[in-house]
Coordinates of C-alpha atoms in Angstrom, one line a residue:
M1 CA -19.9 4.8 5.4
Q2 CA -18.4 4.2 8.8
N3 CA -15.0 5.8 8.4
N4 CA -13.3 7.8 11.2
I5 CA -14.9 5.8 13.9
Y6 CA -12.2 4.2 16.1
L7 CA -13.3 2.9 19.5
Q8 CA -10.9 1.8 22.1
N9 CA -12.0 -1.6 23.3
G10 CA -12.8 -5.0 21.8
D11 CA -16.6 -4.9 22.4
N12 CA -17.0 -1.4 21.0
M13 CA -15.0 -2.2 17.9
K14 CA -17.9 -4.5 16.9
T15 CA -20.9 -2.8 15.4
N16 CA -24.1 -4.4 14.3
F17 CA -24.6 -4.7 10.5
L18 CA -27.7 -4.8 8.3
P19 CA -27.4 -5.3 4.6
K20 CA -28.8 -2.5 2.3
N21 CA -29.9 -5.1 -0.3
K22 CA -29.5 -8.7 -1.3
N23 CA -26.5 -8.2 -3.6
I24 CA -23.4 -10.0 -2.4
G25 CA -19.9 -9.7 -3.8
L26 CA -18.0 -12.9 -4.4
L27 CA -14.2 -13.0 -4.5
F28 CA -12.1 -16.2 -4.5
N29 CA -8.8 -17.7 -5.4
C30 CA -9.2 -18.9 -9.0
D31 CA -6.2 -21.2 -8.6
N32 CA -8.0 -23.2 -5.9
K33 CA -10.3 -25.9 -7.3
N34 CA -12.2 -26.2 -4.0
C35 CA -12.9 -22.4 -4.1
L36 CA -14.2 -22.7 -7.7
S37 CA -16.4 -25.6 -6.9
F38 CA -17.8 -24.0 -3.8
A39 CA -18.3 -20.6 -5.6
Q40 CA -20.6 -22.4 -8.1
E41 CA -22.6 -24.1 -5.3
L42 CA -22.9 -20.8 -3.4
I43 CA -24.2 -19.0 -6.5
F44 CA -26.9 -21.6 -7.2
W45 CA -27.9 -21.7 -3.5
G46 CA -28.2 -17.9 -3.6
K47 CA -30.6 -18.0 -6.5
E48 CA -32.8 -20.4 -4.5
K49 CA -32.8 -18.2 -1.5
G50 CA -33.2 -14.9 -3.3
Y51 CA -29.6 -13.7 -2.9
N52 CA -27.8 -12.3 -5.9
F53 CA -24.0 -13.0 -6.0
L54 CA -22.2 -10.5 -8.2
L55 CA -18.9 -11.4 -9.9
R56 CA -16.2 -9.2 -11.3
E57 CA -14.7 -10.1 -14.7
E58 CA -11.8 -12.1 -13.4
E59 CA -13.9 -14.4 -11.2
A60 CA -16.7 -14.6 -13.8
E61 CA -14.2 -15.8 -16.4
C62 CA -13.0 -18.6 -14.2
L63 CA -16.6 -19.9 -13.8
G64 CA -17.8 -19.0 -17.3
M65 CA -20.6 -16.8 -15.9
P66 CA -21.7 -13.2 -16.5
Y67 CA -19.9 -10.4 -14.7
T68 CA -20.6 -7.0 -13.4
D69 CA -18.5 -4.0 -14.3
K70 CA -16.1 -3.3 -11.5
D71 CA -17.3 0.2 -10.8
Q72 CA -20.9 -1.0 -10.6
W73 CA -19.9 -4.1 -8.7
I74 CA -18.5 -2.0 -5.8
K75 CA -21.6 0.2 -5.7
K76 CA -24.2 -2.5 -5.8
I77 CA -23.0 -5.0 -3.2
S78 CA -23.9 -4.9 0.5
F79 CA -21.0 -7.0 1.6
C80 CA -18.5 -9.4 0.1
V81 CA -17.9 -13.2 0.6
V82 CA -14.2 -14.1 0.2
L83 CA -13.2 -17.7 -0.5
G84 CA -9.6 -18.7 0.2
G85 CA -7.0 -18.2 2.8
D86 CA -5.6 -15.1 4.5
G87 CA -4.0 -14.0 1.3
A88 CA -7.4 -13.8 -0.4
M89 CA -8.7 -11.6 2.4
V90 CA -5.8 -9.3 2.1
R91 CA -6.3 -9.0 -1.6
A92 CA -10.0 -8.3 -1.1
S93 CA -9.1 -5.5 1.4
H94 CA -7.2 -3.7 -1.4
T95 CA -10.4 -3.8 -3.5
V96 CA -12.9 -2.6 -1.0
Y97 CA -11.1 -0.4 1.6
R98 CA -12.3 2.9 0.1
Y99 CA -15.9 1.9 0.5
D100 CA -16.0 0.1 3.9
I101 CA -17.7 -3.0 2.5
P102 CA -17.6 -5.7 5.1
L103 CA -15.7 -9.0 4.2
L104 CA -16.9 -12.4 5.2
G105 CA -13.9 -14.7 5.1
V106 CA -14.5 -18.4 4.3
N107 CA -11.4 -20.5 4.9
F108 CA -10.1 -22.7 2.1
G109 CA -6.5 -22.1 3.0
H110 CA -4.2 -23.2 5.8
L111 CA -4.3 -20.9 8.9
G112 CA -7.4 -18.9 8.0
F113 CA -6.7 -16.4 10.7
L114 CA -9.0 -13.7 9.1
A115 CA -11.8 -16.1 8.1
L116 CA -14.9 -16.3 10.2
C117 CA -16.2 -19.7 9.0
N118 CA -15.5 -22.7 6.8
G119 CA -17.5 -23.8 3.8
S120 CA -19.9 -25.9 5.9
D121 CA -20.8 -22.8 8.0
C122 CA -20.9 -20.2 5.2
R123 CA -24.6 -20.5 4.2
A124 CA -25.7 -20.2 7.8
M125 CA -23.5 -17.2 8.4
I126 CA -25.0 -15.4 5.4
E127 CA -28.5 -16.1 6.7
T128 CA -27.3 -14.7 10.1
I129 CA -26.1 -11.5 8.3
F130 CA -29.4 -11.0 6.5
A131 CA -31.3 -11.6 9.8
G132 CA -29.5 -8.5 11.2
Q133 CA -27.6 -10.6 13.8
A134 CA -24.1 -10.2 12.5
F135 CA -21.4 -7.9 13.8
C136 CA -18.5 -6.2 12.1
L137 CA -15.0 -5.7 13.5
K138 CA -13.1 -2.6 12.5
R139 CA -9.5 -3.2 11.5
R140 CA -7.0 -0.4 11.1
L141 CA -4.9 0.1 7.9
L142 CA -1.5 1.5 7.4
R143 CA -1.1 4.5 5.1
V144 CA 2.3 4.3 3.4
K145 CA 3.8 7.2 1.4
V146 CA 6.9 7.2 -0.6
W147 CA 8.6 10.6 -0.7
R148 CA 11.2 11.4 -3.4
N149 CA 12.8 14.8 -4.1
G150 CA 10.4 16.5 -1.7
G151 CA 7.2 15.1 -3.2
I152 CA 5.0 12.0 -2.7
V153 CA 5.4 9.6 -5.6
K154 CA 3.3 6.8 -4.4
T155 CA 0.7 6.0 -1.6
F156 CA -0.3 2.5 -0.5
R157 CA -2.7 1.1 2.1
A158 CA -1.8 -2.1 4.0
L159 CA -4.1 -4.4 6.1
N160 CA -1.1 -6.5 7.3
D161 CA 2.2 -4.8 6.9
A162 CA 4.7 -2.7 5.0
V163 CA 8.3 -4.1 4.7
I164 CA 11.4 -2.3 3.5
S165 CA 14.3 -4.6 2.6
S166 CA 17.2 -5.1 0.3
S167 CA 16.2 -6.3 -3.2
L168 CA 19.6 -8.0 -3.6
I169 CA 20.1 -11.6 -2.5
S170 CA 21.7 -11.9 1.0
R171 CA 22.6 -8.2 1.2
I172 CA 22.2 -6.4 4.5
G173 CA 20.7 -2.9 4.5
H174 CA 21.3 0.2 6.7
F175 CA 18.1 2.0 7.9
I176 CA 17.5 5.2 9.7
L177 CA 14.2 5.6 11.5
E178 CA 12.6 9.0 12.3
V179 CA 9.7 9.4 14.6
G180 CA 7.8 12.7 14.8
G181 CA 10.4 14.3 12.5
K182 CA 13.3 13.4 14.8
R183 CA 15.9 10.7 14.3
F184 CA 15.1 7.7 16.5
V185 CA 17.5 4.9 15.7
A186 CA 19.7 3.5 12.9
F187 CA 20.9 0.0 12.4
L188 CA 22.0 -2.7 10.0
A189 CA 19.4 -5.3 9.2
D190 CA 17.8 -7.4 6.5
G191 CA 14.8 -5.1 6.6
I192 CA 12.1 -3.5 8.7
I193 CA 8.5 -4.6 9.2
C194 CA 5.8 -2.1 10.1
S195 CA 2.6 -3.9 10.9
T196 CA -1.0 -3.2 11.9
P197 CA -2.6 -5.1 14.8
T198 CA -4.1 -7.4 12.2
G199 CA -0.6 -8.0 10.7
S200 CA 1.0 -8.6 14.0
T201 CA 0.3 -12.3 13.7
A202 CA 1.9 -12.5 10.2
Y203 CA 5.5 -11.6 9.2
N204 CA 5.9 -9.5 12.4
L205 CA 5.3 -12.6 14.6
S206 CA 7.7 -14.7 12.6
A207 CA 10.4 -12.0 13.1
G208 CA 9.9 -12.1 16.8
G209 CA 7.5 -9.1 17.1
P210 CA 4.6 -8.9 19.6
I211 CA 1.0 -10.0 19.1
V212 CA -1.4 -7.0 19.2
P213 CA -5.2 -7.5 19.4
P214 CA -7.1 -5.9 16.4
H215 CA -9.0 -3.5 18.6
A216 CA -5.8 -1.7 19.8
P217 CA -5.0 1.5 17.8
L218 CA -1.3 0.7 17.5
M219 CA 1.3 -0.2 14.9
V220 CA 4.5 -2.2 15.4
M221 CA 8.0 -1.8 14.0
T222 CA 10.1 -4.9 14.0
P223 CA 13.7 -5.3 12.6
I224 CA 14.4 -8.3 10.4
C225 CA 17.6 -10.1 11.5
A226 CA 19.2 -6.9 12.8
H227 CA 23.0 -7.0 13.0
T228 CA 23.1 -5.9 16.6
L229 CA 21.9 -7.1 20.0
N230 CA 20.2 -3.8 20.8
A231 CA 17.5 -3.7 18.1
R232 CA 14.0 -4.6 19.3
S233 CA 10.4 -4.3 18.2
V234 CA 8.8 -0.9 19.1
V235 CA 5.0 -0.3 19.5
F236 CA 3.7 3.1 18.3
S237 CA 0.4 4.7 19.1
E238 CA -2.1 6.4 16.9
G239 CA -0.8 9.7 15.8
D240 CA 2.9 8.6 15.7
N241 CA 4.5 9.0 12.4
I242 CA 7.4 6.8 11.3
V243 CA 9.8 7.6 8.5
V244 CA 12.2 4.9 7.2
I245 CA 15.2 5.9 5.2
P246 CA 17.4 3.3 3.5
T247 CA 20.9 4.8 3.2
I248 CA 23.5 2.4 1.6
K249 CA 24.8 3.9 -1.6
G250 CA 24.5 1.6 -4.6
G251 CA 22.1 -0.6 -2.6
K252 CA 18.7 -1.5 -4.0
H253 CA 15.7 -1.6 -1.7
V254 CA 12.1 -2.6 -2.2
L255 CA 8.9 -1.7 -0.4
T256 CA 6.6 -4.7 -0.1
V257 CA 3.0 -4.0 0.9
D258 CA 1.0 -6.9 2.4
G259 CA 3.4 -9.4 0.7
Q260 CA 1.6 -8.7 -2.6
I261 CA 2.7 -5.4 -4.0
A262 CA 6.4 -4.6 -4.6
Y263 CA 7.7 -1.1 -5.3
N264 CA 11.4 -0.4 -6.1
L265 CA 12.9 2.4 -4.1
K266 CA 15.7 4.8 -5.0
L267 CA 18.5 6.1 -2.9
G268 CA 17.2 9.1 -1.0
D269 CA 13.6 7.9 -0.8
K270 CA 11.8 8.3 2.5
I271 CA 8.9 5.9 3.4
E272 CA 6.4 7.5 5.7
I273 CA 4.2 5.1 7.6
E274 CA 1.2 5.8 10.0
L275 CA -2.1 4.4 10.9
D276 CA -4.6 5.5 8.2
P277 CA -6.7 8.4 9.6
K278 CA -9.5 7.8 7.1
Y279 CA -10.0 4.2 5.9
I280 CA -10.6 1.0 7.7
I281 CA -11.5 -2.6 6.8
S282 CA -14.6 -4.3 8.3
T283 CA -14.6 -8.1 8.8
F284 CA -17.6 -10.0 10.1
A285 CA -17.3 -11.4 13.7
L286 CA -19.4 -13.2 16.1
Q287 CA -20.8 -11.2 19.0
D288 CA -19.1 -13.4 21.6
E289 CA -16.0 -14.0 19.6
N290 CA -12.8 -13.9 21.7
Y291 CA -9.6 -12.8 20.0
F292 CA -7.4 -14.5 22.6
A293 CA -9.2 -17.8 22.2
I294 CA -8.5 -17.5 18.4
I295 CA -4.8 -17.0 19.2
Q296 CA -4.8 -20.2 21.2
E297 CA -6.7 -22.2 18.5
K298 CA -4.9 -21.0 15.4
L299 CA -1.4 -20.5 16.8
G300 CA -1.3 -23.0 19.7
F301 CA -0.4 -20.2 22.0
G302 CA 0.6 -21.4 25.5
K303 CA 0.3 -25.1 24.6
R304 CA 3.0 -27.5 25.7

């Protein structure tokens, strides 16, 4: 386990990784035919090379192959290969975050911001990992708690973001933000995004928020279509604690975690958000990988 180790610059956020055994988890988007085909190829290649790809029940059913019980699956694997787009990587993070199992993203989606390689490079990257020449990048998570009547009713972790918004069509919401137990600001808006550095290039970026490199121990709050000229994104440091309170009577609000989990809120609920002090997500990275070069490549940053 490598939890509670948060280093402050890009180079030190990368740590060398050596697999404990030759068991590899395999997660993929079952609705993507290219993922299904490549998963089969990868499994047969692994058998030839002495690598054992382990499937959970859902993925095994898609391929018609044997599966490993989910509790044993998480204990047996050294790392996990994830086939798909950024959404597949986010879903995988919810599966492995308690165990700090590194994720190797293989891009079969569109942007592939979290993926290290494509299908053509995947086998070589796996060989690099087993040769002890791979590095892991530590990515921060959000810990999101829903408070109701003085108690916590739900806790979530988010690799990208937590969004509080109206669940009614075209209905604006009123939100109060507290920081460190004190009222900070209140405004009308379609919603509020709280993102990790990893998630800063997702919904946060689309809403006009800043790009934050993954090695920075920060989180970002960005209003969504605020009904004022004075609402702007705010960057918070580690240790800052944000509480969001939706306040419109009769309004219905929803908490969305990583764009994949929706939780209906009640009037009076308070949503507490902070950088998780315990859990992280590890993704494979090249030793000489440059985050800002990736920004230029994937997002066309600075291009005319």
